[in-house]
Coordinates of C-alpha atoms and ligand atoms in Angstrom, one line a residue:
X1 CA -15.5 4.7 15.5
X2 CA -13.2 1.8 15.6
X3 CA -10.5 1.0 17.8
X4 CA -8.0 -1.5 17.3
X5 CA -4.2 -1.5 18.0
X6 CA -3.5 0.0 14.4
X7 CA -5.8 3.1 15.2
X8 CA -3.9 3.3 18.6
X9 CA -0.6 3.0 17.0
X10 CA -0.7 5.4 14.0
X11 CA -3.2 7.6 16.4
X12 CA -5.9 8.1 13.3
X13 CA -9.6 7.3 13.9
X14 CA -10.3 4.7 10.3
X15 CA -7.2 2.6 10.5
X16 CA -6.5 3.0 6.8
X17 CA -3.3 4.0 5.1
X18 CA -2.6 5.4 1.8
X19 CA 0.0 3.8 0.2
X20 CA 3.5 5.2 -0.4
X21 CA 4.2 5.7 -3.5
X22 CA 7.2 7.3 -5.4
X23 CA 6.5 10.6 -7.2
X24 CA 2.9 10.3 -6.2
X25 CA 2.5 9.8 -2.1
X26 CA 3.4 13.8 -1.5
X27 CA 1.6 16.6 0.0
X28 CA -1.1 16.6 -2.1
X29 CA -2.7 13.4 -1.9
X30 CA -0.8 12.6 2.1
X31 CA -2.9 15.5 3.5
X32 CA -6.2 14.8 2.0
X33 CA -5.4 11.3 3.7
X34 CA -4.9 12.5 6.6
X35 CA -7.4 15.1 7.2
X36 CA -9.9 12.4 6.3
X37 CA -8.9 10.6 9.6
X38 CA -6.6 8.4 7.8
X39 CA -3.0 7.9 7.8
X40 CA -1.3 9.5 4.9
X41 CA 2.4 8.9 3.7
X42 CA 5.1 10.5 2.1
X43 CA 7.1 8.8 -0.3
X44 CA 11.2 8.7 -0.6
X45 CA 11.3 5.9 -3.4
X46 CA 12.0 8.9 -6.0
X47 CA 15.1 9.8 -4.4
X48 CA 14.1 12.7 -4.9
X49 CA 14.9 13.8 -0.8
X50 CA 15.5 17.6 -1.2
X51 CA 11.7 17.8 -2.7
X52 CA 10.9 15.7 0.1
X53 CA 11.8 17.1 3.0
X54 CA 9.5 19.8 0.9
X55 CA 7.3 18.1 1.0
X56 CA 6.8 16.8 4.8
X57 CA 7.2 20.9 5.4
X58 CA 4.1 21.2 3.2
X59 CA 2.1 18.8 5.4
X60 CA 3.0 20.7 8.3
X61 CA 0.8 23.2 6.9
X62 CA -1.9 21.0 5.3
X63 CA -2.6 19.2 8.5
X64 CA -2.4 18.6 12.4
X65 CA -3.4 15.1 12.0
X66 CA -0.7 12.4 12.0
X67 CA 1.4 11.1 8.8
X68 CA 4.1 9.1 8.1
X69 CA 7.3 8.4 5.6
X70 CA 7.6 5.3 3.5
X71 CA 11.7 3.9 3.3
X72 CA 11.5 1.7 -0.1
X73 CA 14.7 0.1 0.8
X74 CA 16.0 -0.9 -3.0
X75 CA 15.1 2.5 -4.1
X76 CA 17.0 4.7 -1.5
X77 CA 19.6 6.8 -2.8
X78 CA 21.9 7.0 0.2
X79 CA 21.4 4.1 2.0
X80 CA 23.5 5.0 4.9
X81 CA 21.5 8.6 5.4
X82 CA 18.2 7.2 4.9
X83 CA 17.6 7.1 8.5
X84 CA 18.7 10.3 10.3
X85 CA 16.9 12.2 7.4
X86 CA 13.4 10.2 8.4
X87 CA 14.2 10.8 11.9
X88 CA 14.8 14.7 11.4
X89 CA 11.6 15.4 10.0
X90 CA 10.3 14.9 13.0
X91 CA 7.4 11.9 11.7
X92 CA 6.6 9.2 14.5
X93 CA 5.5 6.4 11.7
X94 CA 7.5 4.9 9.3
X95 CA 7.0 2.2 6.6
X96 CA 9.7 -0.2 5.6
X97 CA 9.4 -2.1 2.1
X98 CA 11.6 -3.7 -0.3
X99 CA 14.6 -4.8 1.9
X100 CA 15.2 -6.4 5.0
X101 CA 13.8 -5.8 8.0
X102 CA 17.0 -6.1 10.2
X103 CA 18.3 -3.2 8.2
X104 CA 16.7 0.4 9.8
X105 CA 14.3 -1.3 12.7
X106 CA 16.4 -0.9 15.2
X107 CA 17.7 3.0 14.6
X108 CA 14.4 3.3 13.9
X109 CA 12.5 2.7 17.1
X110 CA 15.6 3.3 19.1
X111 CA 14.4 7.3 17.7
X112 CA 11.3 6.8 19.0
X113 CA 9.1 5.5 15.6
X114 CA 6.5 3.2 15.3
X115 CA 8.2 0.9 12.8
X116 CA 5.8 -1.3 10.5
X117 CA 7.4 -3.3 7.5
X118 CA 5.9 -4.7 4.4
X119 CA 6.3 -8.4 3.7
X120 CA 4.6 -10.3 0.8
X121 CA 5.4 -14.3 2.4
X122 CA 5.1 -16.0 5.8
X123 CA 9.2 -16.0 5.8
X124 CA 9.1 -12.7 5.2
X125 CA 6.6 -11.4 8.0
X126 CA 8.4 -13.9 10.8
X127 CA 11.6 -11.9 9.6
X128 CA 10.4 -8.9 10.1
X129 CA 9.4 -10.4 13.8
X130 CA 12.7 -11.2 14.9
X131 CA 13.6 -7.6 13.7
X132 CA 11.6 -6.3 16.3
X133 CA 8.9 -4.2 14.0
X134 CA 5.8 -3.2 15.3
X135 CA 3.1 -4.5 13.0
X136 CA 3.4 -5.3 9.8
X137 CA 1.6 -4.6 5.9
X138 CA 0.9 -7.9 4.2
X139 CA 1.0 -7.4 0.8
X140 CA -0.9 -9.6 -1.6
X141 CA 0.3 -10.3 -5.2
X142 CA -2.9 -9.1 -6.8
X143 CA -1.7 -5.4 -5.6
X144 CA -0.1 -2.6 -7.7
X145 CA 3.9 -1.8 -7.5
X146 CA 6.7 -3.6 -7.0
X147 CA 6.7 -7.2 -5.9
X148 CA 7.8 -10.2 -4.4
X149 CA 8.8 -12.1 -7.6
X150 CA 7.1 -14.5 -6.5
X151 CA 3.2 -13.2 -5.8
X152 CA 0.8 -14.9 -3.3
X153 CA -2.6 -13.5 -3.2
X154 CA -4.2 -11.7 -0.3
X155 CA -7.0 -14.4 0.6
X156 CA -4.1 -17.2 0.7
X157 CA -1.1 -15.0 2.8
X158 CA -3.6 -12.8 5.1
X159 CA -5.0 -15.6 7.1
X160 CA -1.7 -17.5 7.1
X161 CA 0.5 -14.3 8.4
X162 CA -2.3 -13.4 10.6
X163 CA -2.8 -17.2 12.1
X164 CA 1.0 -16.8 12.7
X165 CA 2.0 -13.8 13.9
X166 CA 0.3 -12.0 17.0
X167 CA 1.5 -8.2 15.7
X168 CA -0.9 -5.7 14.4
X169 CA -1.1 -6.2 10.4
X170 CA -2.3 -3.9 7.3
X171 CA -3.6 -5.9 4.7
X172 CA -2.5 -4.5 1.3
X173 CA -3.7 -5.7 -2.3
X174 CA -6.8 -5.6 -3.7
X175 CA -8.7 -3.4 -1.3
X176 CA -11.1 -0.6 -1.9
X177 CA -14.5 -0.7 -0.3
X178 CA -16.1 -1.1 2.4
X179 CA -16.2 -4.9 1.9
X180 CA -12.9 -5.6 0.9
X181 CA -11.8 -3.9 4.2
X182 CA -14.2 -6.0 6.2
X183 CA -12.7 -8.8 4.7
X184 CA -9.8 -8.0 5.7
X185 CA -10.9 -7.8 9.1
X186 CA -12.4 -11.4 9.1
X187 CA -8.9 -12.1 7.9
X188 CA -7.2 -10.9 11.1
X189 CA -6.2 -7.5 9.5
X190 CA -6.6 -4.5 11.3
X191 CA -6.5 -2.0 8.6
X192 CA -6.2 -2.0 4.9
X193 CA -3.4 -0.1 2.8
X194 CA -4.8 1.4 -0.7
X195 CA -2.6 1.9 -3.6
X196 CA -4.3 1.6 -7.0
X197 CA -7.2 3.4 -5.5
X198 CA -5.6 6.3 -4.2
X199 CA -3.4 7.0 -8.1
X200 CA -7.3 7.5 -9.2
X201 CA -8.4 9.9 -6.4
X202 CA -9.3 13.3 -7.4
X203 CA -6.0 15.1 -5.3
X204 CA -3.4 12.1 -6.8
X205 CA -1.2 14.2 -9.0
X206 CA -0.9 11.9 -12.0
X207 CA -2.3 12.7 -15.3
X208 CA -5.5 12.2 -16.1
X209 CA -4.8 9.2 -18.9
X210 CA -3.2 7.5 -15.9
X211 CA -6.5 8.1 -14.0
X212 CA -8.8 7.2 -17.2
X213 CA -6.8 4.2 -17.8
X214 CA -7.7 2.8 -13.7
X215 CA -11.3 3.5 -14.9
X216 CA -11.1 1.8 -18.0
X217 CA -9.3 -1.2 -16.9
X218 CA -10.9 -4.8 -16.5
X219 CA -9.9 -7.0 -13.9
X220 CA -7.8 -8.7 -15.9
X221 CA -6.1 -5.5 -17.2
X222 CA -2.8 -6.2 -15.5
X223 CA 0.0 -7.7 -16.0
X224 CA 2.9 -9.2 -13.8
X225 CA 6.3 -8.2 -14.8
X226 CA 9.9 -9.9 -13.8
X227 CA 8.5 -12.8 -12.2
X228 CA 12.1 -14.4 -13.6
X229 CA 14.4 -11.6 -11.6
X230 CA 13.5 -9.1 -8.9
X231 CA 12.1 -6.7 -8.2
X232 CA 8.6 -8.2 -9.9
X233 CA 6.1 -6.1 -11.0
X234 CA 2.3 -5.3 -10.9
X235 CA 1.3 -3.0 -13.7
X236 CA -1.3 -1.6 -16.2
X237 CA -1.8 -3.8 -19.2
X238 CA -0.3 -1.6 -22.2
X239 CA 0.7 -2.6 -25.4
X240 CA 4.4 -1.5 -24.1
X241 CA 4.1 -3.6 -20.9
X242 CA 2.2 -6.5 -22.8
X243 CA 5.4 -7.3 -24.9
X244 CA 7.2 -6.9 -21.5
X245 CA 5.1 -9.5 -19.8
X246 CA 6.6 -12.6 -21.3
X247 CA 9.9 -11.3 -22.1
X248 CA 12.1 -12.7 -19.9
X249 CA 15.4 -12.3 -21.5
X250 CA 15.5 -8.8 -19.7
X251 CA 14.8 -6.8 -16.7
X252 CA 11.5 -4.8 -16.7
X253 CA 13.1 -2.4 -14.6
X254 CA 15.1 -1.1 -17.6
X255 CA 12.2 -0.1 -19.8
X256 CA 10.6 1.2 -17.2
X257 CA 10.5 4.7 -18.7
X258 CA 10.9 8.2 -18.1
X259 CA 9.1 9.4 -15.0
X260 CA 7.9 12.7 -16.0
X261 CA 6.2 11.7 -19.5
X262 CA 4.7 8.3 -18.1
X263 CA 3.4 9.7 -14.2
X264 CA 2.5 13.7 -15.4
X265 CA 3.1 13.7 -19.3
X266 CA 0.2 10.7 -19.3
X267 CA 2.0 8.8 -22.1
X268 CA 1.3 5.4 -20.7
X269 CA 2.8 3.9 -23.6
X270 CA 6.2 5.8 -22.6
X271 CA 6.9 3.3 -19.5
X272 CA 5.1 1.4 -17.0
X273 CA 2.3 2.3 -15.0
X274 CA 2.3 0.1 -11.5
X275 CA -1.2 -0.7 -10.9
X276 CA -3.5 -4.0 -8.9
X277 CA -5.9 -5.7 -10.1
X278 CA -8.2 -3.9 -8.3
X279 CA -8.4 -1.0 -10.7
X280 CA -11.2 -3.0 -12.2
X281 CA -13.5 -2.3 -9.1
X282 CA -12.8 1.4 -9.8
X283 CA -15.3 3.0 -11.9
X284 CA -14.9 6.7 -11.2
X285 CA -12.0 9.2 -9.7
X286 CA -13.0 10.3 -6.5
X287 CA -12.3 12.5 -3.8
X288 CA -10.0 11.2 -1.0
X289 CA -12.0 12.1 1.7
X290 CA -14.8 10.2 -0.2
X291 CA -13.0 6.9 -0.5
X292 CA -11.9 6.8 3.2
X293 CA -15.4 7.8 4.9
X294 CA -17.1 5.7 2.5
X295 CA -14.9 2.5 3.0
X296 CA -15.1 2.8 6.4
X297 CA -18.8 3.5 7.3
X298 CA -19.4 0.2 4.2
X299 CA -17.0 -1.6 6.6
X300 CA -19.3 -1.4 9.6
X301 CA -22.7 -2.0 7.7
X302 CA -21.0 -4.7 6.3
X303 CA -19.7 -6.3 9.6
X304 CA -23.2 -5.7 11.4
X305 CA -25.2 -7.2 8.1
X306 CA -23.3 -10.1 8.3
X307 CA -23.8 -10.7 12.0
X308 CA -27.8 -10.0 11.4
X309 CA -27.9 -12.6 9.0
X310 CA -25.5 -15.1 10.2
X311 CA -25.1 -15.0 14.0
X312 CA -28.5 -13.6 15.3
X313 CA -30.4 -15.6 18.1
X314 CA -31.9 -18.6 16.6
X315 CA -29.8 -18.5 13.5
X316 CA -29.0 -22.0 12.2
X317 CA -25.5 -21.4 11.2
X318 CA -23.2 -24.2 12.6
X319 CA -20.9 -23.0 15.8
X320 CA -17.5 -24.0 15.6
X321 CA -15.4 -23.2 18.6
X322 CA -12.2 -21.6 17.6
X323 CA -9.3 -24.1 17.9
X324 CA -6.3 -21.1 18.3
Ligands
LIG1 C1 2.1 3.5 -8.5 C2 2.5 2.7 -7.3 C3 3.7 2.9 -6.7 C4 4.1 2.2 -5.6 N1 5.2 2.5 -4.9 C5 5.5 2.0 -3.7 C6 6.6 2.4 -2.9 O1 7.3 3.4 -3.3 N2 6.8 1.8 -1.7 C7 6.0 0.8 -1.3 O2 6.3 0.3 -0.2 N3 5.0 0.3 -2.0 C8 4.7 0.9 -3.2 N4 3.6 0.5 -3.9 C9 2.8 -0.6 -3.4 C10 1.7 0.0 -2.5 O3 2.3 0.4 -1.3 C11 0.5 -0.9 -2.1 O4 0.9 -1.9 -1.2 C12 -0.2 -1.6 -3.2 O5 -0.5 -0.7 -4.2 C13 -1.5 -2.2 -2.6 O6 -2.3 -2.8 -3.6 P1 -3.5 -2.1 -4.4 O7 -2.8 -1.4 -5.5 O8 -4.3 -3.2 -4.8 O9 -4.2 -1.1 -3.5 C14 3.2 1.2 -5.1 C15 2.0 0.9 -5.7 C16 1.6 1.6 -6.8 C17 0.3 1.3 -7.5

C-alpha cells in the first residue's frame, strides 16, 4: 500500500480523508471511514458539542483505527473552549478551516496533535506555514461547502501551493476516483479529501432526496453563492439557491435554512444544500468502504498505466529534467 508522509502522519494505510462536515461528519459515516483504512472526521461546525463529544464516544466503539475532529473556526460556538474540548477527547488529528491559522496551532500541537489547516489561496497556505501546521488541505473552488469568496480551482492552486510549500498537502475539490486522486498526486498532493462524495455514501445520514439530488445533478448543477461577502458558498443548484445566486443585495448565509428539514427532512427547497461540482461524476450512492478501496486501488492502476504508456524503455516521450 502506499506510504507517504500523510499515511505516516494520520497513521491510516490510503491517505484519504473524509471531509468534515457539520451535522453530517459523525459516527456513522467517520467509522465507516475509518475502518476502510481511511481517516474519518468528526465534525463541530454544528455547535452542536454535547452531541459531539457523543459522538467521538461512539467511535470509540465503532473503531480501533485512527480519526480525527474538524475546528470550523467561523462556526465554533465558544471560541475560547474550542480547544481544551478537542484536546479532551483524546483525538491526535485535527483539522483547522475557516479562520486563521495563528489562532489554535500552537495550543494545538503544544497537546500533542498533528495539526493540518485548510487554505483555498497561496497567501493562505504560506500563512498557515508561519503558524507552524503540519500539512495542509488545499481546497479548490470547484468543491462543496463554504468558501473562499473568492474560488480558485484545484488544477490552478494545487501545483502552485505544492511548487511552494514543502509540507505534506490534501488536495480537496473535485475528487472522487481513482483518477482524480492520481491527479492529485501528479499535482504534488499526498492525499485527497472527499466531501460531495461522501454526503452520497450509503452510511451519510442525510435524506435520501439529498442523496438523489447528487445522483441527478449535472456538472454544471451548482451554484456559487456570496461571492460579494464571506463566507462564499458551493451548493446544489435549486430553484431556492438559483434566485440566491445573483442576489447580491444579501447574505446567503441568512436563507440558509432550517437544518433539520433541509439535511434529514430532504426539503431541498427549504435551504441550501453545500455540494462541488463533482456531484456530477457521481452516478450511484455507495458504500463507504466501496468508495475508498476503489479510489485507491484505481489510483495505483492508474499511476502504473500511465508509466507503461508514457515512461517505458524506448518510449519517445520528451525528458525534461526537473528545474526545482
Ligand atoms: C455538506 C458539506 C458541508 C461541509 N462542511 C464543512 C465543515 O464543517 N468544515 C470544513 O472544513 N469543510 C466543510 N466542507 C468542505 C469539505 O470539507 C471539503 O473540503 C469539500 O467538500 C471538498 O470538495 P468536494 O465536495 O468536491 O469533495 C463541507 C462540504 C460539504 C459538501
Amino acid at each position: 500500500m502506499l506510504t507517504n508522509r500523510v499515511t505516516q502522519l494520520l497513521g491510516v494505510e490510503i491517505p484519504i480523508v473524509q471531509a468534515p462536515m457539520g451535522w453530517i461528519a459523525r459516527s456513522a459515516l467517520a467509522s465507516a471511514v475509518s475502518n476502510a483504512g481511511a481517516m474519518g472526521i468528526i465534525e463541530t461546525s454544528s455547535g452542536e458539542l454535547d452531541i459531539v463529544r457523543d459522538e467521538i464516544a461512539k467511535m470509540k466503539d465503532l473503531t480501533d483505527r485512527p480519526f480525527g475532529v474538524n475546528i470550523a473556526q467561523a462556526f465554533v460556538s465558544d471560541p475560547t473552549a474550542i480547544v481544551d474540548f478537542v484536546i479532551a477527547q483524546g483525538v491526535r488529528f485535527v483539522t483547522t478551516s475557516a479562520g486563521s491559522p495563528t489562532r489554535y496551532t500552537s495550543q494545538l500541537k503544544d497537546a500533542g496533535l498533528t495539526v493540518f489547516h485548510v487554505v483555498p489561496t497561496l497567501r493562505a497556505a504560506e500563512k498557515a506555514v508561519a503558524a507552524g501546521v503540519d500539512g495542509l488541505i488545499v481546497e479548490g473552488g470547484e468543491g462543496g461547502g463554504f468558501k473562499n469568496p473568492r474560488p480558485v480551482s484545484t488544477m490552478v492552486l494545487l501545483p502552485l501551493v505544492t511548487k511552494a510549500v514543502d509540507l505534506p498537502v490534501i488536495a480537496a475539490g473535485g475528487f472522487l476516483d481513482g483518477r482524480t486522486m492520481a491527479a492529485a498526486l501528479a499535482l504534488g498532493a499526498e492525499g485527497v479529501q472527499l466531501g460531495t462524495a461522501m454526503v452520497s455514501s450509503v452510511e451519510s445520514p442525510v435524506h435520501a432526496n439529498w442523496k438523489q439530488a447528487i445522483i441527478d445533478a449535472a456538472e454544471t448543477d451548482t451554484v456559487f453563492l456570496n461571492s460579494h461577502t464571506s463566507p462564499g458558498l458551493r451548493a446544489l443548484r435549486t430553484p431556492h439557491t438559483e434566485r440566491l445566486e445573483f442576489d447580491h443585495e444579501q447574505n446567503a448565509m441568512a436563507s440558509f435554512g432550517i437544518v433539520r428539514d433541509v439535511y434529514f427532512g430532504g426539503d431541498l427547497s427549504a435551504g441550501i444544500a453545500l455540494g462541488g461540482q463533482v456531484a456530477g461524476r457521481i452516478d450511484a450512492s455507495r458504500p463507504v468502504a466501496e468508495i475508498i478501496t476503489t479510489c485507491a486501488a484505481e489510483c495505483g492502476s492508474t499511476l502504473r498505466g500511465l508509466a507503461d504508456r508514457y515512461v517505458r524503455p524506448g518510449s519517445s516521450f520528451p525528458r525534461v529534467e526537473p528545474t526545482d
